[in-house]
Amino acid sequence: MIRRTLAAGIAVATMIVLAGCTNAADRRPQADRLHAEISAMPGVDSVTVDYANDSTQGTYLDLTISMRKASEAQIADVVDCINAIKRHDFDNFQQSADFTVGDQLELKLDAALDPARISTRANMLRELGASLPGAAITWSTSAIEIEKSPPTTDSLAAVRTVLGGDRAQVTIRPANRAPGWTVDLPFSTQQEHDIQALLTDLPAQVAFVRVTDGHIANLSVGVHSPDTAYQDLTAIIASTRTSEHPMDLRWNWGSYTPDKLFTGSVKIAGCTERDSAADAHPERYLTPDAIALQGRLRSEFEICN
């Protein structure tokens, strides 16, 4: 009897532990209802409902809805329907909802779905897409990513027109080989002009620039030669450095050997967090002269306590 009671207790404890990995109630009926009802609504092209509630896959509900030509009212109706079916049944689930509202135009959302906000944003995204033909644009909760974009100046002008004075993080990856930009709006045309002029005069090929509060926070460049890299990088630092705004500078030239690179980084007026594999064991990844250059620049321009 004692052994039987002990065994039963162990079994119950095991069931409790396993149950902690899932939500106790099965939400498959609600997930199936979401698919059935949304699929039948006006303006909906297609619906995918990805649902899981078990110890191996986890607990999530991901909705993918195509409404390429739907009106704002139809989009709002679909969001209302989602909220009415979900209620609080999926509160403990990881959730996402992706709406395709045009050719290469996507809204990526999380669990919080506001019908008016989403339908308005869909309209703004369509306006932006019309201004940037051929671009693939994704608008998440607080960030806009523009792939295959027209030149940066044109893309930022279009975003400013659509957003007005709203705050947003915008990433632009031009269709040609021009530098990629990530910018925190508001970012004035004068600030943009000043940074563009500065980048044009740098003695290196700019690959990426990150702008925060109107200042360059991250800059990635391709140097022309290891022999002139120190002179070129110090010239770049002299042109871009400010004591009030630290800047991450990264550079690359290519490979000297099949498995080691001439690349490196320095944080101007700041301190690099040395938590990467390349910092822990630079000899495994970098050429000897790349290690020497990185060490020299960090000793001259970083401020580490």
Tab-separated table of N, CA and C in Angstrom, residues 28-148:
chain	number	residue	atom	x	y	z
A	28	ARG	N	-7.452	24.382	-29.835
A	28	ARG	CA	-7.607	24.012	-31.238
A	28	ARG	C	-8.965	24.431	-31.799
A	29	PRO	N	-10.069	24.279	-31.066
A	29	PRO	CA	-11.356	24.728	-31.634
A	29	PRO	C	-11.357	26.205	-31.992
A	30	GLN	N	-10.758	27.043	-31.132
A	30	GLN	CA	-10.715	28.475	-31.439
A	30	GLN	C	-9.826	28.746	-32.658
A	31	ALA	N	-8.697	28.013	-32.735
A	31	ALA	CA	-7.797	28.186	-33.874
A	31	ALA	C	-8.489	27.786	-35.172
A	32	ASP	N	-9.216	26.668	-35.152
A	32	ASP	CA	-9.943	26.236	-36.350
A	32	ASP	C	-11.043	27.228	-36.710
A	33	ARG	N	-11.689	27.785	-35.685
A	33	ARG	CA	-12.741	28.769	-35.944
A	33	ARG	C	-12.163	30.035	-36.567
A	34	LEU	N	-10.981	30.450	-36.100
A	34	LEU	CA	-10.324	31.611	-36.696
A	34	LEU	C	-10.110	31.388	-38.190
A	35	HIS	N	-9.613	30.227	-38.546
A	35	HIS	CA	-9.360	29.940	-39.958
A	35	HIS	C	-10.655	29.947	-40.755
A	36	ALA	N	-11.682	29.276	-40.243
A	36	ALA	CA	-12.938	29.150	-40.984
A	36	ALA	C	-13.632	30.490	-41.167
A	37	GLU	N	-13.728	31.281	-40.117
A	37	GLU	CA	-14.489	32.519	-40.205
A	37	GLU	C	-13.744	33.608	-40.974
A	38	ILE	N	-12.414	33.717	-40.749
A	38	ILE	CA	-11.659	34.747	-41.465
A	38	ILE	C	-11.600	34.435	-42.953
A	39	SER	N	-11.444	33.165	-43.306
A	39	SER	CA	-11.371	32.782	-44.720
A	39	SER	C	-12.603	33.203	-45.498
A	40	ALA	N	-13.740	33.245	-44.832
A	40	ALA	CA	-15.001	33.557	-45.507
A	40	ALA	C	-15.310	35.045	-45.547
A	41	MET	N	-14.447	35.883	-44.973
A	41	MET	CA	-14.766	37.306	-44.874
A	41	MET	C	-14.377	38.063	-46.141
A	42	PRO	N	-15.113	39.122	-46.481
A	42	PRO	CA	-14.798	39.938	-47.662
A	42	PRO	C	-13.398	40.542	-47.568
A	43	GLY	N	-12.704	40.549	-48.712
A	43	GLY	CA	-11.379	41.148	-48.783
A	43	GLY	C	-10.239	40.218	-48.441
A	44	VAL	N	-10.541	39.005	-47.963
A	44	VAL	CA	-9.495	38.064	-47.549
A	44	VAL	C	-9.115	37.166	-48.722
A	45	ASP	N	-7.825	37.137	-49.064
A	45	ASP	CA	-7.329	36.261	-50.131
A	45	ASP	C	-6.989	34.876	-49.605
A	46	SER	N	-6.308	34.835	-48.471
A	46	SER	CA	-5.905	33.555	-47.881
A	46	SER	C	-5.588	33.745	-46.405
A	47	VAL	N	-5.658	32.643	-45.658
A	47	VAL	CA	-5.394	32.669	-44.220
A	47	VAL	C	-4.593	31.422	-43.847
A	48	THR	N	-3.586	31.619	-43.019
A	48	THR	CA	-2.868	30.496	-42.416
A	48	THR	C	-2.896	30.691	-40.904
A	49	VAL	N	-3.329	29.670	-40.183
A	49	VAL	CA	-3.345	29.697	-38.724
A	49	VAL	C	-2.388	28.627	-38.235
A	50	ASP	N	-1.297	29.050	-37.637
A	50	ASP	CA	-0.285	28.124	-37.115
A	50	ASP	C	-0.430	28.076	-35.600
A	51	TYR	N	-0.858	26.928	-35.095
A	51	TYR	CA	-1.194	26.802	-33.669
A	51	TYR	C	-0.440	25.618	-33.072
A	52	ALA	N	0.034	25.792	-31.836
A	52	ALA	CA	0.655	24.688	-31.100
A	52	ALA	C	0.428	24.895	-29.616
A	53	ASN	N	0.278	23.781	-28.912
A	53	ASN	CA	0.085	23.828	-27.460
A	53	ASN	C	0.539	22.496	-26.877
A	54	ASP	N	1.860	22.289	-26.876
A	54	ASP	CA	2.388	21.044	-26.310
A	54	ASP	C	3.805	21.259	-25.815
A	55	SER	N	4.336	20.245	-25.161
A	55	SER	CA	5.633	20.380	-24.483
A	55	SER	C	6.801	20.392	-25.449
A	56	THR	N	6.613	19.937	-26.692
A	56	THR	CA	7.727	19.895	-27.635
A	56	THR	C	7.785	21.153	-28.502
A	57	GLN	N	6.630	21.608	-28.996
A	57	GLN	CA	6.612	22.773	-29.878
A	57	GLN	C	6.416	24.086	-29.131
A	58	GLY	N	5.890	24.019	-27.919
A	58	GLY	CA	5.602	25.231	-27.171
A	58	GLY	C	4.158	25.660	-27.366
A	59	THR	N	3.864	26.895	-26.999
A	59	THR	CA	2.502	27.420	-27.115
A	59	THR	C	2.537	28.698	-27.924
A	60	TYR	N	1.944	28.673	-29.108
A	60	TYR	CA	1.933	29.860	-29.942
A	60	TYR	C	0.727	29.858	-30.876
A	61	LEU	N	0.373	31.054	-31.319
A	61	LEU	CA	-0.668	31.250	-32.307
A	61	LEU	C	-0.172	32.306	-33.290
A	62	ASP	N	0.102	31.895	-34.515
A	62	ASP	CA	0.607	32.795	-35.548
A	62	ASP	C	-0.396	32.854	-36.696
A	63	LEU	N	-0.854	34.052	-37.001
A	63	LEU	CA	-1.813	34.267	-38.074
A	63	LEU	C	-1.136	34.958	-39.249
A	64	THR	N	-1.363	34.432	-40.459
A	64	THR	CA	-0.860	35.054	-41.674
A	64	THR	C	-2.042	35.261	-42.603
A	65	ILE	N	-2.355	36.519	-42.891
A	65	ILE	CA	-3.579	36.853	-43.618
A	65	ILE	C	-3.224	37.744	-44.808
A	66	SER	N	-3.657	37.344	-45.979
A	66	SER	CA	-3.436	38.141	-47.181
A	66	SER	C	-4.712	38.907	-47.507
A	67	MET	N	-4.597	40.246	-47.584
A	67	MET	CA	-5.725	41.124	-47.920
A	67	MET	C	-5.198	42.222	-48.850
A	68	ARG	N	-4.709	41.826	-49.989
A	68	ARG	CA	-3.970	42.727	-50.866
A	68	ARG	C	-4.820	43.893	-51.399
A	69	LYS	N	-6.094	43.654	-51.630
A	69	LYS	CA	-6.946	44.704	-52.207
A	69	LYS	C	-8.112	45.065	-51.296
A	70	ALA	N	-8.054	44.637	-50.049
A	70	ALA	CA	-9.154	44.893	-49.120
A	70	ALA	C	-9.226	46.366	-48.746
A	71	SER	N	-10.431	46.824	-48.449
A	71	SER	CA	-10.622	48.194	-47.979
A	71	SER	C	-10.196	48.292	-46.514
A	72	GLU	N	-10.043	49.528	-46.049
A	72	GLU	CA	-9.721	49.721	-44.635
A	72	GLU	C	-10.800	49.118	-43.748
A	73	ALA	N	-12.069	49.290	-44.137
A	73	ALA	CA	-13.170	48.748	-43.336
A	73	ALA	C	-13.110	47.227	-43.277
A	74	GLN	N	-12.768	46.585	-44.391
A	74	GLN	CA	-12.670	45.124	-44.406
A	74	GLN	C	-11.528	44.644	-43.517
A	75	ILE	N	-10.419	45.358	-43.530
A	75	ILE	CA	-9.291	44.996	-42.659
A	75	ILE	C	-9.695	45.143	-41.197
A	76	ALA	N	-10.367	46.230	-40.873
A	76	ALA	CA	-10.822	46.442	-39.496
A	76	ALA	C	-11.799	45.355	-39.070
A	77	ASP	N	-12.678	44.930	-39.979
A	77	ASP	CA	-13.636	43.867	-39.650
A	77	ASP	C	-12.921	42.562	-39.329
A	78	VAL	N	-11.876	42.237	-40.077
A	78	VAL	CA	-11.123	41.012	-39.821
A	78	VAL	C	-10.452	41.084	-38.448
A	79	VAL	N	-9.883	42.227	-38.118
A	79	VAL	CA	-9.248	42.377	-36.807
A	79	VAL	C	-10.283	42.239	-35.699
A	80	ASP	N	-11.452	42.836	-35.888
A	80	ASP	CA	-12.542	42.681	-34.912
A	80	ASP	C	-12.908	41.212	-34.724
A	81	CYS	N	-12.983	40.483	-35.818
A	81	CYS	CA	-13.326	39.064	-35.756
A	81	CYS	C	-12.263	38.278	-34.986
A	82	ILE	N	-10.994	38.567	-35.247
A	82	ILE	CA	-9.908	37.888	-34.537
A	82	ILE	C	-10.031	38.120	-33.034
A	83	ASN	N	-10.223	39.371	-32.660
A	83	ASN	CA	-10.329	39.693	-31.233
A	83	ASN	C	-11.535	39.028	-30.587
A	84	ALA	N	-12.661	38.960	-31.320
A	84	ALA	CA	-13.868	38.357	-30.761
A	84	ALA	C	-13.694	36.861	-30.528
A	85	ILE	N	-12.960	36.201	-31.416
A	85	ILE	CA	-12.749	34.759	-31.261
A	85	ILE	C	-11.674	34.465	-30.219
A	86	LYS	N	-10.608	35.228	-30.239
A	86	LYS	CA	-9.506	34.967	-29.293
A	86	LYS	C	-9.899	35.288	-27.859
A	87	ARG	N	-10.560	36.427	-27.673
A	87	ARG	CA	-10.862	36.947	-26.332
A	87	ARG	C	-9.585	36.882	-25.475
A	88	HIS	N	-9.628	36.180	-24.326
A	88	HIS	CA	-8.429	36.018	-23.503
A	88	HIS	C	-7.929	34.573	-23.528
A	89	ASP	N	-8.432	33.779	-24.488
A	89	ASP	CA	-8.094	32.360	-24.508
A	89	ASP	C	-6.633	32.095	-24.844
A	90	PHE	N	-5.950	33.072	-25.488
A	90	PHE	CA	-4.567	32.854	-25.906
A	90	PHE	C	-3.600	33.785	-25.165
A	91	ASP	N	-4.013	34.304	-24.022
A	91	ASP	CA	-3.183	35.286	-23.313
A	91	ASP	C	-1.813	34.733	-22.927
A	92	ASN	N	-1.720	33.431	-22.678
A	92	ASN	CA	-0.440	32.834	-22.274
A	92	ASN	C	0.343	32.272	-23.456
A	93	PHE	N	-0.123	32.536	-24.661
A	93	PHE	CA	0.547	32.051	-25.866
A	93	PHE	C	1.443	33.146	-26.452
A	94	GLN	N	2.503	32.734	-27.134
A	94	GLN	CA	3.214	33.660	-28.001
A	94	GLN	C	2.342	33.886	-29.228
A	95	GLN	N	2.175	35.159	-29.623
A	95	GLN	CA	1.244	35.447	-30.695
A	95	GLN	C	1.844	36.411	-31.715
A	96	SER	N	1.461	36.206	-32.955
A	96	SER	CA	1.815	37.146	-34.016
A	96	SER	C	0.689	37.169	-35.038
A	97	ALA	N	0.596	38.275	-35.776
A	97	ALA	CA	-0.383	38.403	-36.846
A	97	ALA	C	0.249	39.207	-37.973
A	98	ASP	N	0.399	38.581	-39.131
A	98	ASP	CA	0.994	39.236	-40.293
A	98	ASP	C	-0.078	39.475	-41.344
A	99	PHE	N	-0.210	40.736	-41.777
A	99	PHE	CA	-1.192	41.104	-42.798
A	99	PHE	C	-0.454	41.562	-44.051
A	100	THR	N	-0.673	40.893	-45.162
A	100	THR	CA	-0.179	41.371	-46.450
A	100	THR	C	-1.263	42.255	-47.054
A	101	VAL	N	-0.940	43.536	-47.286
A	101	VAL	CA	-1.956	44.499	-47.716
A	101	VAL	C	-1.654	45.077	-49.091
A	102	GLY	N	-0.714	44.471	-49.797
A	102	GLY	CA	-0.362	44.919	-51.134
A	102	GLY	C	0.804	44.115	-51.641
A	103	ASP	N	1.268	44.423	-52.839
A	103	ASP	CA	2.408	43.708	-53.410
A	103	ASP	C	3.668	44.051	-52.625
A	104	GLN	N	4.215	43.077	-51.914
A	104	GLN	CA	5.412	43.236	-51.080
A	104	GLN	C	5.204	44.251	-49.953
A	105	LEU	N	3.972	44.346	-49.465
A	105	LEU	CA	3.654	45.258	-48.364
A	105	LEU	C	3.087	44.437	-47.214
A	106	GLU	N	3.781	44.457	-46.070
A	106	GLU	CA	3.391	43.583	-44.966
A	106	GLU	C	3.391	44.321	-43.631
A	107	LEU	N	2.330	44.095	-42.868
A	107	LEU	CA	2.259	44.545	-41.482
A	107	LEU	C	2.548	43.354	-40.579
A	108	LYS	N	3.518	43.485	-39.685
A	108	LYS	CA	3.870	42.414	-38.755
A	108	LYS	C	3.504	42.878	-37.346
A	109	LEU	N	2.550	42.175	-36.727
A	109	LEU	CA	2.004	42.602	-35.453
A	109	LEU	C	2.136	41.507	-34.414
A	110	ASP	N	1.858	41.865	-33.155
A	110	ASP	CA	1.922	40.888	-32.077
A	110	ASP	C	0.517	40.580	-31.593
A	111	ALA	N	0.346	40.333	-30.304
A	111	ALA	CA	-0.957	39.930	-29.780
A	111	ALA	C	-1.960	41.068	-29.730
A	112	ALA	N	-1.485	42.299	-29.521
A	112	ALA	CA	-2.387	43.455	-29.372
A	112	ALA	C	-2.829	43.940	-30.748
A	113	LEU	N	-4.120	43.776	-31.055
A	113	LEU	CA	-4.636	44.127	-32.374
A	113	LEU	C	-5.749	45.166	-32.234
A	114	ASP	N	-5.448	46.394	-32.642
A	114	ASP	CA	-6.419	47.479	-32.606
A	114	ASP	C	-6.956	47.703	-34.016
A	115	PRO	N	-8.248	47.474	-34.255
A	115	PRO	CA	-8.797	47.552	-35.621
A	115	PRO	C	-8.550	48.890	-36.309
A	116	ALA	N	-8.821	49.997	-35.614
A	116	ALA	CA	-8.662	51.310	-36.232
A	116	ALA	C	-7.202	51.594	-36.554
A	117	ARG	N	-6.325	51.269	-35.618
A	117	ARG	CA	-4.900	51.535	-35.822
A	117	ARG	C	-4.348	50.708	-36.981
A	118	ILE	N	-4.742	49.434	-37.047
A	118	ILE	CA	-4.210	48.550	-38.085
A	118	ILE	C	-4.726	48.947	-39.457
A	119	SER	N	-6.008	49.269	-39.570
A	119	SER	CA	-6.537	49.655	-40.874
A	119	SER	C	-5.931	50.975	-41.347
A	120	THR	N	-5.718	51.905	-40.434
A	120	THR	CA	-5.074	53.170	-40.797
A	120	THR	C	-3.633	52.942	-41.225
A	121	ARG	N	-2.923	52.096	-40.494
A	121	ARG	CA	-1.528	51.820	-40.845
A	121	ARG	C	-1.440	51.097	-42.191
A	122	ALA	N	-2.396	50.224	-42.473
A	122	ALA	CA	-2.411	49.551	-43.769
A	122	ALA	C	-2.524	50.566	-44.897
A	123	ASN	N	-3.376	51.566	-44.715
A	123	ASN	CA	-3.532	52.610	-45.726
A	123	ASN	C	-2.244	53.412	-45.887
A	124	MET	N	-1.579	53.724	-44.771
A	124	MET	CA	-0.316	54.459	-44.837
A	124	MET	C	0.755	53.632	-45.526
A	125	LEU	N	0.771	52.333	-45.249
A	125	LEU	CA	1.754	51.452	-45.884
A	125	LEU	C	1.529	51.396	-47.395
A	126	ARG	N	0.275	51.384	-47.805
A	126	ARG	CA	-0.018	51.396	-49.238
A	126	ARG	C	0.428	52.704	-49.883
A	127	GLU	N	0.248	53.808	-49.193
A	127	GLU	CA	0.730	55.095	-49.705
A	127	GLU	C	2.244	55.066	-49.872
A	128	LEU	N	2.916	54.500	-48.877
A	128	LEU	CA	4.370	54.419	-48.943
A	128	LEU	C	4.803	53.520	-50.098
A	129	GLY	N	4.118	52.392	-50.275
A	129	GLY	CA	4.449	51.498	-51.379
A	129	GLY	C	4.247	52.151	-52.736
A	130	ALA	N	3.197	52.954	-52.865
A	130	ALA	CA	2.948	53.652	-54.126
A	130	ALA	C	4.045	54.671	-54.425
A	131	SER	N	4.637	55.236	-53.372
A	131	SER	CA	5.719	56.212	-53.552
A	131	SER	C	7.061	55.555	-53.850
A	132	LEU	N	7.180	54.262	-53.512
A	132	LEU	CA	8.446	53.541	-53.676
A	132	LEU	C	8.200	52.272	-54.484
A	133	PRO	N	7.847	52.392	-55.765
A	133	PRO	CA	7.508	51.212	-56.568
A	133	PRO	C	8.674	50.226	-56.643
A	134	GLY	N	8.336	48.950	-56.499
A	134	GLY	CA	9.353	47.897	-56.557
A	134	GLY	C	9.956	47.540	-55.229
A	135	ALA	N	9.749	48.388	-54.215
A	135	ALA	CA	10.327	48.125	-52.903
A	135	ALA	C	9.478	47.109	-52.139
A	136	ALA	N	10.140	46.328	-51.288
A	136	ALA	CA	9.455	45.423	-50.364
A	136	ALA	C	9.486	46.077	-48.987
A	137	ILE	N	8.315	46.349	-48.426
A	137	ILE	CA	8.240	47.131	-47.190
A	137	ILE	C	7.536	46.328	-46.111
A	138	THR	N	8.179	46.238	-44.953
A	138	THR	CA	7.605	45.574	-43.789
A	138	THR	C	7.514	46.590	-42.662
A	139	TRP	N	6.321	46.697	-42.084
A	139	TRP	CA	6.088	47.637	-40.982
A	139	TRP	C	5.688	46.832	-39.770
A	140	SER	N	6.584	46.759	-38.798
A	140	SER	CA	6.300	46.053	-37.548
A	140	SER	C	5.780	47.040	-36.520
A	141	THR	N	5.750	46.646	-35.266
A	141	THR	CA	5.152	47.481	-34.231
A	141	THR	C	5.746	48.892	-34.212
A	142	SER	N	7.070	48.997	-34.313
A	142	SER	CA	7.686	50.325	-34.216
A	142	SER	C	8.783	50.553	-35.251
A	143	ALA	N	8.925	49.642	-36.213
A	143	ALA	CA	10.014	49.760	-37.178
A	143	ALA	C	9.504	49.512	-38.597
A	144	ILE	N	10.115	50.219	-39.551
A	144	ILE	CA	9.818	50.046	-40.964
A	144	ILE	C	11.091	49.592	-41.663
A	145	GLU	N	11.003	48.502	-42.427
A	145	GLU	CA	12.141	48.014	-43.202
A	145	GLU	C	11.796	48.077	-44.680
A	146	ILE	N	12.665	48.722	-45.437
A	146	ILE	CA	12.446	48.898	-46.876
A	146	ILE	C	13.567	48.192	-47.623
A	147	GLU	N	13.240	47.098	-48.266
A	147	GLU	CA	14.198	46.339	-49.071
A	147	GLU	C	14.031	46.726	-50.542
A	148	LYS	N	15.121	46.574	-51.300
A	148	LYS	CA	15.098	46.904	-52.735
A	148	LYS	C	14.577	48.312	-52.961
